[in-house]
Structure formats: structure tokens, C-alpha cells
PDB file of C-alpha atoms in Angstrom:
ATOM      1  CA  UNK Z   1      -5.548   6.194 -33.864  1.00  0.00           C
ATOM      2  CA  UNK Z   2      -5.424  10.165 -34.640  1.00  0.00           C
ATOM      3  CA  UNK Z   3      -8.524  11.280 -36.688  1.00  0.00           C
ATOM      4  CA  UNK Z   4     -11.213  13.361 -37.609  1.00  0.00           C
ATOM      5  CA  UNK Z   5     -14.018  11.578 -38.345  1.00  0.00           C
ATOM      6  CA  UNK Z   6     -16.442  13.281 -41.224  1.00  0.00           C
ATOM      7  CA  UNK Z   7     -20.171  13.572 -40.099  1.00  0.00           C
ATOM      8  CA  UNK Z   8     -20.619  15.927 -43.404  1.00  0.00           C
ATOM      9  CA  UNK Z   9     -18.925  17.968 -46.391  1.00  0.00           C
ATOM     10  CA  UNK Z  10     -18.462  20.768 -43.677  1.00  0.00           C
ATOM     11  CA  UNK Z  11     -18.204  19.049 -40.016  1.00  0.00           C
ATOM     12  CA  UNK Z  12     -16.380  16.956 -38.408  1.00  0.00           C
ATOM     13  CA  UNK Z  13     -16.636  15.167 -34.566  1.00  0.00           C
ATOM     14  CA  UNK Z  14     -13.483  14.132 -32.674  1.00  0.00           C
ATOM     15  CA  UNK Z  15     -11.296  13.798 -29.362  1.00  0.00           C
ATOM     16  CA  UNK Z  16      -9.363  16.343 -28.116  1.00  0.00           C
ATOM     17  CA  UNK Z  17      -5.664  14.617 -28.652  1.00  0.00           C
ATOM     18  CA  UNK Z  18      -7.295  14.421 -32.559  1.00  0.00           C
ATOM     19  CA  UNK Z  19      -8.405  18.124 -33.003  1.00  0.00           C
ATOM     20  CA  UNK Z  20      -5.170  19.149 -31.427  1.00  0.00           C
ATOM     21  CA  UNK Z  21      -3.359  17.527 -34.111  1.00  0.00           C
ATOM     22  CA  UNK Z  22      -2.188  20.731 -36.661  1.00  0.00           C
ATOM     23  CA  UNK Z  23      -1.475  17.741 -39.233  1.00  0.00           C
ATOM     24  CA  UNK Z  24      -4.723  16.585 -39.199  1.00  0.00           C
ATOM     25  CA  UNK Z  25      -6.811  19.833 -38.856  1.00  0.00           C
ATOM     26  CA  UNK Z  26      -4.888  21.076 -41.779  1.00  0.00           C
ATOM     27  CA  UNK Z  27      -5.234  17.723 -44.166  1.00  0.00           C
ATOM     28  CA  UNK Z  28      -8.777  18.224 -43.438  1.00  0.00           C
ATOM     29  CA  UNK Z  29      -8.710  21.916 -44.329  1.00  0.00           C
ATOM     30  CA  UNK Z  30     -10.444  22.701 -40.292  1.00  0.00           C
ATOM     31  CA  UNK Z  31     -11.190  26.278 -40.109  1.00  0.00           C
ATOM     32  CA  UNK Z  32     -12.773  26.366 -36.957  1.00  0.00           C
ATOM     33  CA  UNK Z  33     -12.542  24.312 -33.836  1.00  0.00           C
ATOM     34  CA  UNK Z  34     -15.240  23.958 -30.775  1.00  0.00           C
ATOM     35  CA  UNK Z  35     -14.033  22.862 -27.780  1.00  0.00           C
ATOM     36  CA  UNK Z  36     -17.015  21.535 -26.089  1.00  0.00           C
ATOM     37  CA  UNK Z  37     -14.862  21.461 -22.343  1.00  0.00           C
ATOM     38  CA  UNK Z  38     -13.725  23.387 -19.269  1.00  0.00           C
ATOM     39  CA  UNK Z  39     -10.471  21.615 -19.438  1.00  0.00           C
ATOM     40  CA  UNK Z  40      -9.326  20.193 -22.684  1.00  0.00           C
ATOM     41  CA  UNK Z  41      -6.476  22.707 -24.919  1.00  0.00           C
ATOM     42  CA  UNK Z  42      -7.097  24.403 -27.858  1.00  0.00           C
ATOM     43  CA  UNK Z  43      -4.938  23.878 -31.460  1.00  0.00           C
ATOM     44  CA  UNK Z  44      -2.417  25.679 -32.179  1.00  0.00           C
ATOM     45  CA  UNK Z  45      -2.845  25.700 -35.738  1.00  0.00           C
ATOM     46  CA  UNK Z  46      -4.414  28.643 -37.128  1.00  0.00           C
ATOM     47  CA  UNK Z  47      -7.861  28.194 -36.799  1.00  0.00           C
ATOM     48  CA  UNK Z  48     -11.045  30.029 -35.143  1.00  0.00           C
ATOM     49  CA  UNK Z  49     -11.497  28.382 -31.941  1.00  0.00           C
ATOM     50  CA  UNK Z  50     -15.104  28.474 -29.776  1.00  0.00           C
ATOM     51  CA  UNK Z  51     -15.079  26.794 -25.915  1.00  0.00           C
ATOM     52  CA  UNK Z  52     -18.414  25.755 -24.665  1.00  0.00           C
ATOM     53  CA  UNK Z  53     -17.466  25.102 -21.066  1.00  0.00           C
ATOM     54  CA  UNK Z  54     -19.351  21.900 -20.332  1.00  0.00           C
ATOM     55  CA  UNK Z  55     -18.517  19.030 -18.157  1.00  0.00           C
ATOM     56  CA  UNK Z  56     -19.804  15.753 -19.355  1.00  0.00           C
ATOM     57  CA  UNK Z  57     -22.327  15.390 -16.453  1.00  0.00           C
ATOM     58  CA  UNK Z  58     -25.759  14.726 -17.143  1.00  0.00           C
ATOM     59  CA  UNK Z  59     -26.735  18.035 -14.915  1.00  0.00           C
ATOM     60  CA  UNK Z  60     -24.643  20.471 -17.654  1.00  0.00           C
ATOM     61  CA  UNK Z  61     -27.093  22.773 -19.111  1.00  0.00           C
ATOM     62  CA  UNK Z  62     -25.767  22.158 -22.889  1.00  0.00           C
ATOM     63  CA  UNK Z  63     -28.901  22.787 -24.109  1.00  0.00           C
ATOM     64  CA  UNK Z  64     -28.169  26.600 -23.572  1.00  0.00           C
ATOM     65  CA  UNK Z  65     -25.122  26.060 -26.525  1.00  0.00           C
ATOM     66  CA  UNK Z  66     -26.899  23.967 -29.448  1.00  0.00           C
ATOM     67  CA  UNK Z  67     -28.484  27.231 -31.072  1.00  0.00           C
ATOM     68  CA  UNK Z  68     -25.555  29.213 -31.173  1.00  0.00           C
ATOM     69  CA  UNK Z  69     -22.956  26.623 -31.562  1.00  0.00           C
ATOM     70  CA  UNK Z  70     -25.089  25.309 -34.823  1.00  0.00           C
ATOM     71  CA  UNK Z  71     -25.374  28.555 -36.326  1.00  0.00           C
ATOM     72  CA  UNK Z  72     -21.871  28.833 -35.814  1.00  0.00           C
ATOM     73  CA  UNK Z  73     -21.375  25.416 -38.016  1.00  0.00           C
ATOM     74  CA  UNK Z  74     -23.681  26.127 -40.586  1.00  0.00           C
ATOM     75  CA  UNK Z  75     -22.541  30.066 -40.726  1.00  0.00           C
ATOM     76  CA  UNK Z  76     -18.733  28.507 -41.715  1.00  0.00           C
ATOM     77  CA  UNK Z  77     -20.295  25.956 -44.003  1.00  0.00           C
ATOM     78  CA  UNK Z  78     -21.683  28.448 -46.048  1.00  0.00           C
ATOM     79  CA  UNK Z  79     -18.365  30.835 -46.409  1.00  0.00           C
ATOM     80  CA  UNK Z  80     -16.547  27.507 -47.523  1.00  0.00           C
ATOM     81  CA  UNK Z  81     -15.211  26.420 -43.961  1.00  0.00           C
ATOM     82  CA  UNK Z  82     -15.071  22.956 -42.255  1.00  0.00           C
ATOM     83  CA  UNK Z  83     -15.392  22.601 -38.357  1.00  0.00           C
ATOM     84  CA  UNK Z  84     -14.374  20.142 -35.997  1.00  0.00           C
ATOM     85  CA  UNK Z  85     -16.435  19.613 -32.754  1.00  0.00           C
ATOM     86  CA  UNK Z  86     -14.820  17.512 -29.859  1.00  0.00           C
ATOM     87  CA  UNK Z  87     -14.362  17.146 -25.910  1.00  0.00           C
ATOM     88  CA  UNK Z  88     -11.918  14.940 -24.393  1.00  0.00           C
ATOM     89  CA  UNK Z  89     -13.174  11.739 -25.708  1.00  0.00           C
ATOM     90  CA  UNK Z  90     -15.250  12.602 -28.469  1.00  0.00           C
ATOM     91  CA  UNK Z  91     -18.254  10.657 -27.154  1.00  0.00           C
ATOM     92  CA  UNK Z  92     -20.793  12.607 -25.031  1.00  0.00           C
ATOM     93  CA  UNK Z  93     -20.381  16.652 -25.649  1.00  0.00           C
ATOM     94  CA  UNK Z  94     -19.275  16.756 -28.753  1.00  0.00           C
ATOM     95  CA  UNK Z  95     -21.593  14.073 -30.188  1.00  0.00           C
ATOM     96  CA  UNK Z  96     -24.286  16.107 -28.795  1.00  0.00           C
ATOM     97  CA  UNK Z  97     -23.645  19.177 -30.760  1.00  0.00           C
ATOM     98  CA  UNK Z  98     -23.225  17.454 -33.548  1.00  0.00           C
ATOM     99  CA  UNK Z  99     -26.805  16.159 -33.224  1.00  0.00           C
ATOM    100  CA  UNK Z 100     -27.733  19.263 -32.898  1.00  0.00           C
ATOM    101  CA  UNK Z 101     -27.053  21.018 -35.461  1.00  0.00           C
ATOM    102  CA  UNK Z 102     -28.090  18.327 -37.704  1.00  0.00           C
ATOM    103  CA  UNK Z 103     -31.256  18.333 -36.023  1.00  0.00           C
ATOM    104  CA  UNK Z 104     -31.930  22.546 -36.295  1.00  0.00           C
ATOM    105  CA  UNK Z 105     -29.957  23.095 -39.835  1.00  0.00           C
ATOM    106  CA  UNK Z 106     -30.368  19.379 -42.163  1.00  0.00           C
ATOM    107  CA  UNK Z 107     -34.015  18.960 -40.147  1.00  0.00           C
ATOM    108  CA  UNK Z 108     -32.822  15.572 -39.036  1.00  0.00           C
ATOM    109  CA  UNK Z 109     -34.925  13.899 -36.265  1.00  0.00           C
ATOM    110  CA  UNK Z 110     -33.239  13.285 -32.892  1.00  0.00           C
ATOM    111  CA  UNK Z 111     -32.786   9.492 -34.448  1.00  0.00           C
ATOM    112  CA  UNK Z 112     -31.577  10.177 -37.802  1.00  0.00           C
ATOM    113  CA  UNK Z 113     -28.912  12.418 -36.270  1.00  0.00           C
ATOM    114  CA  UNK Z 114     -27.823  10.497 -33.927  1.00  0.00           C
ATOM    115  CA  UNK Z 115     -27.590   7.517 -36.357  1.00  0.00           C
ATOM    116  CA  UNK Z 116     -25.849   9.716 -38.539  1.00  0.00           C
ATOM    117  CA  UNK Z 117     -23.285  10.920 -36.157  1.00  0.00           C
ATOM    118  CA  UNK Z 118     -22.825   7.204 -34.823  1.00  0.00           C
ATOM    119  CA  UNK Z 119     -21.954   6.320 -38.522  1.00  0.00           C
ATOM    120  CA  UNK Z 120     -19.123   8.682 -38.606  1.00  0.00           C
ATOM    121  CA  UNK Z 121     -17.875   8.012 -35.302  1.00  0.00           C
ATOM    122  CA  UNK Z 122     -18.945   4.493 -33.398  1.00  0.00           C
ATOM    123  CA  UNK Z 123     -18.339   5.654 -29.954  1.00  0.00           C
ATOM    124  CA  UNK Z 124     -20.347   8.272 -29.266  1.00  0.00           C
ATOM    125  CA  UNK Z 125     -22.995   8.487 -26.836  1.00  0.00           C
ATOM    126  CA  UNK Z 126     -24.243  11.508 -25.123  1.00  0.00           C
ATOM    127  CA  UNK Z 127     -25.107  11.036 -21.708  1.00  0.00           C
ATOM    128  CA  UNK Z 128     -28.698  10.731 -20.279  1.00  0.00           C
ATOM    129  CA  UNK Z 129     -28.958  13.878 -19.134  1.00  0.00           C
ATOM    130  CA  UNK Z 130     -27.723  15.163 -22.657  1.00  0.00           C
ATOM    131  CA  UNK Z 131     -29.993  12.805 -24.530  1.00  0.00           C
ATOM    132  CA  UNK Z 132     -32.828  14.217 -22.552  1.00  0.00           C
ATOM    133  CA  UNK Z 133     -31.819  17.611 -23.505  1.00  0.00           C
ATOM    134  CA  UNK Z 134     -31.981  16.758 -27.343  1.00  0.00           C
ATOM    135  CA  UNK Z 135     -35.155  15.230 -27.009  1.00  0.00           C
ATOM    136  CA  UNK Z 136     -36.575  18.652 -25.420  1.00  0.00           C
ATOM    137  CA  UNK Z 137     -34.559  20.430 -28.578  1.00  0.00           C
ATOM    138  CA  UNK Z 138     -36.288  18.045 -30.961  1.00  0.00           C
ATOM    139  CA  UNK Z 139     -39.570  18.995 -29.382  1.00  0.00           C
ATOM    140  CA  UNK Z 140     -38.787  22.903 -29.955  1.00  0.00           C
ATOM    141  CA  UNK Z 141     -37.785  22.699 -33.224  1.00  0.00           C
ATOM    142  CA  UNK Z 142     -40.955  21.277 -34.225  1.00  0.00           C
ATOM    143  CA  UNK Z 143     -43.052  23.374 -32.433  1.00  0.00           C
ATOM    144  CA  UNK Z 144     -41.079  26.299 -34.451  1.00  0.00           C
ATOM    145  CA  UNK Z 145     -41.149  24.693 -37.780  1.00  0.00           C
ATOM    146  CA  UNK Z 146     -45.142  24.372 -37.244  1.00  0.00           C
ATOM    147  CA  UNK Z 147     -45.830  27.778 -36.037  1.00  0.00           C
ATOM    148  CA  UNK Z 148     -43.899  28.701 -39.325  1.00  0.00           C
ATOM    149  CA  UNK Z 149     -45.304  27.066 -41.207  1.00  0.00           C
ATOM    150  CA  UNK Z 150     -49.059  27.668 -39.885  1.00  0.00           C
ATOM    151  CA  UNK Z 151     -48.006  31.693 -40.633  1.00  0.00           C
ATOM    152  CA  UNK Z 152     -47.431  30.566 -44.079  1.00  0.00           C
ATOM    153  CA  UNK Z 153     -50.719  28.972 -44.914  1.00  0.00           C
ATOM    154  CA  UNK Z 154     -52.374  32.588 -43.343  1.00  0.00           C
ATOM    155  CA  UNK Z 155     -50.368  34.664 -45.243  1.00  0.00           C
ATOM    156  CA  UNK Z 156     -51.520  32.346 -48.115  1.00  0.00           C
ATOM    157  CA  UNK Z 157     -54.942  32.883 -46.840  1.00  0.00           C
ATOM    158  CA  UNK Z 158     -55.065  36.292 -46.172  1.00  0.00           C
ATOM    159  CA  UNK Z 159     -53.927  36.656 -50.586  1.00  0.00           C
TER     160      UNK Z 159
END
């Protein structure tokens, strides 16, 4: 079955035969596609495209992608856009960015992401060496959200 399945207001997580789908990218008002592969095709429908050439191999460096590619999301959220995010099956890659971006921008734990992400879309699974790569991002992210918020209380401080 041909769909995009709705992880929030503003993205969405699918397969590649899905996204490529004009029909469906424009029901779902899709202003920007990422194509998390070296290999699967782009829409044709007129929409902003991004490729993150990634195999789904547990040695891919995708780590290197979830900042940008979540800025990305949340920088077409916020001019009224909607994004899509698949590979070929929408299972591994895809699922992964998904995570996160929900992890850096809606300060969802690894988890809570993931559940969320499962919710809209039962078949993902990033691989293991993916799922280790989330874990380190999870493990950043907090260290940044501390240090912020440790500059806060001694700004406070210094008052």
C-alpha cells in the first residue's frame, strides 16, 4: 500500500516507491523530500529535494547528517512546510533521521522517539550500527542542553 505515514503536523517517514508518488506528496501538501540513499530516485513533483548518500550498513557514518538534516525539518516546519524522509524501504535510514530530529528539536529521548516514529510507521528499525549512532547523539545532546543550561544559572549568578 502507497503512503506517507505522519510522525508529526510537519514530517512524515516513508519508502521510496511512496515519496515518489506526486499524488501522494501533493495530498499531503510535501514541500520537501530527503532521500536518505545513494541509489533510490527523487520525485518529480515540485518539491525541494535533499540526498543524504547512505547505504543501510551499520558502518555508514549517518551520524555526520542528523544535525543538518533536522535543522532542515524543523527550518520548513516553521515557514509552513511538511517533509517526507525515506530510503528504499522506509525502515532503517529514514527511521533514523526521523529519530533524530525528534530527539535534537521536540527533546525526545532516544526511546520516546523511536516509539514515536514506530507508532507512525510499524516497520521501522534502524540498524545496529545506526541505533548505536543515536545513542552517541542522545548522549551529545544532553551534554549540550547541560552546558546550556549550567551558563544560564551563571549568568543568573553573576546578576
Amino acid at each position: 500500500m502507497l503512503q506517507l505515514c505522519k510522525v508529526t503536523d510537519s514530517l512524515f517517514i516513508s519508502n521510496a516507491r511512496s515519496a515518489c508518488t506526486d499524488e501522494l506528496l501533493q495530498k499531503e501538501a510535501v514541500t520537501l523530500c530527503i532521500n536518505v540513499s545513494k541509489q533510490q530516485p527523487c520525485p518529480s513533483a515540485r518539491v525541494s529535494t535533499l540526498r543524504v548518500p547512505a547505504y543501510d550498513d551499520p558502518n555508514e557514518d549517518l551520524r555526520a547528517h542528523f544535525d543538518r538534516c533536522a535543522d532542515v525539518i524543523l527550518s520548513e516546519a516553521a515557514r509552513g512546510g511538511r517533509t517526507v524522509v525515506y530510503c528504499k524501504n522506509g525502515r532503517s535510514r529514514s527511521a533514523t533521521i526521523c529519530i533524530a530530529y525528534l530527539m535534537k528539536h521536540q527533546s525526545l529521548s532516544l526511546t520516546e522517539a523511536y516509539e514515536l516514529v514506530k507508532s507512525a510507521r510499524s516497520v521501522v528499525e534502524p540498524n545496529p550500527g545506526f541505533w548505536a549512532q543515536l545513542e552517541r547523539y542522545e548522549q551529545d545532546l544532553k551534554s549540550t542542553r547541560f552546558s546550556k543550561s549550567l551558563m544560564k544559572v551563571s549568568c543568573y549568578a553573576n546578576q
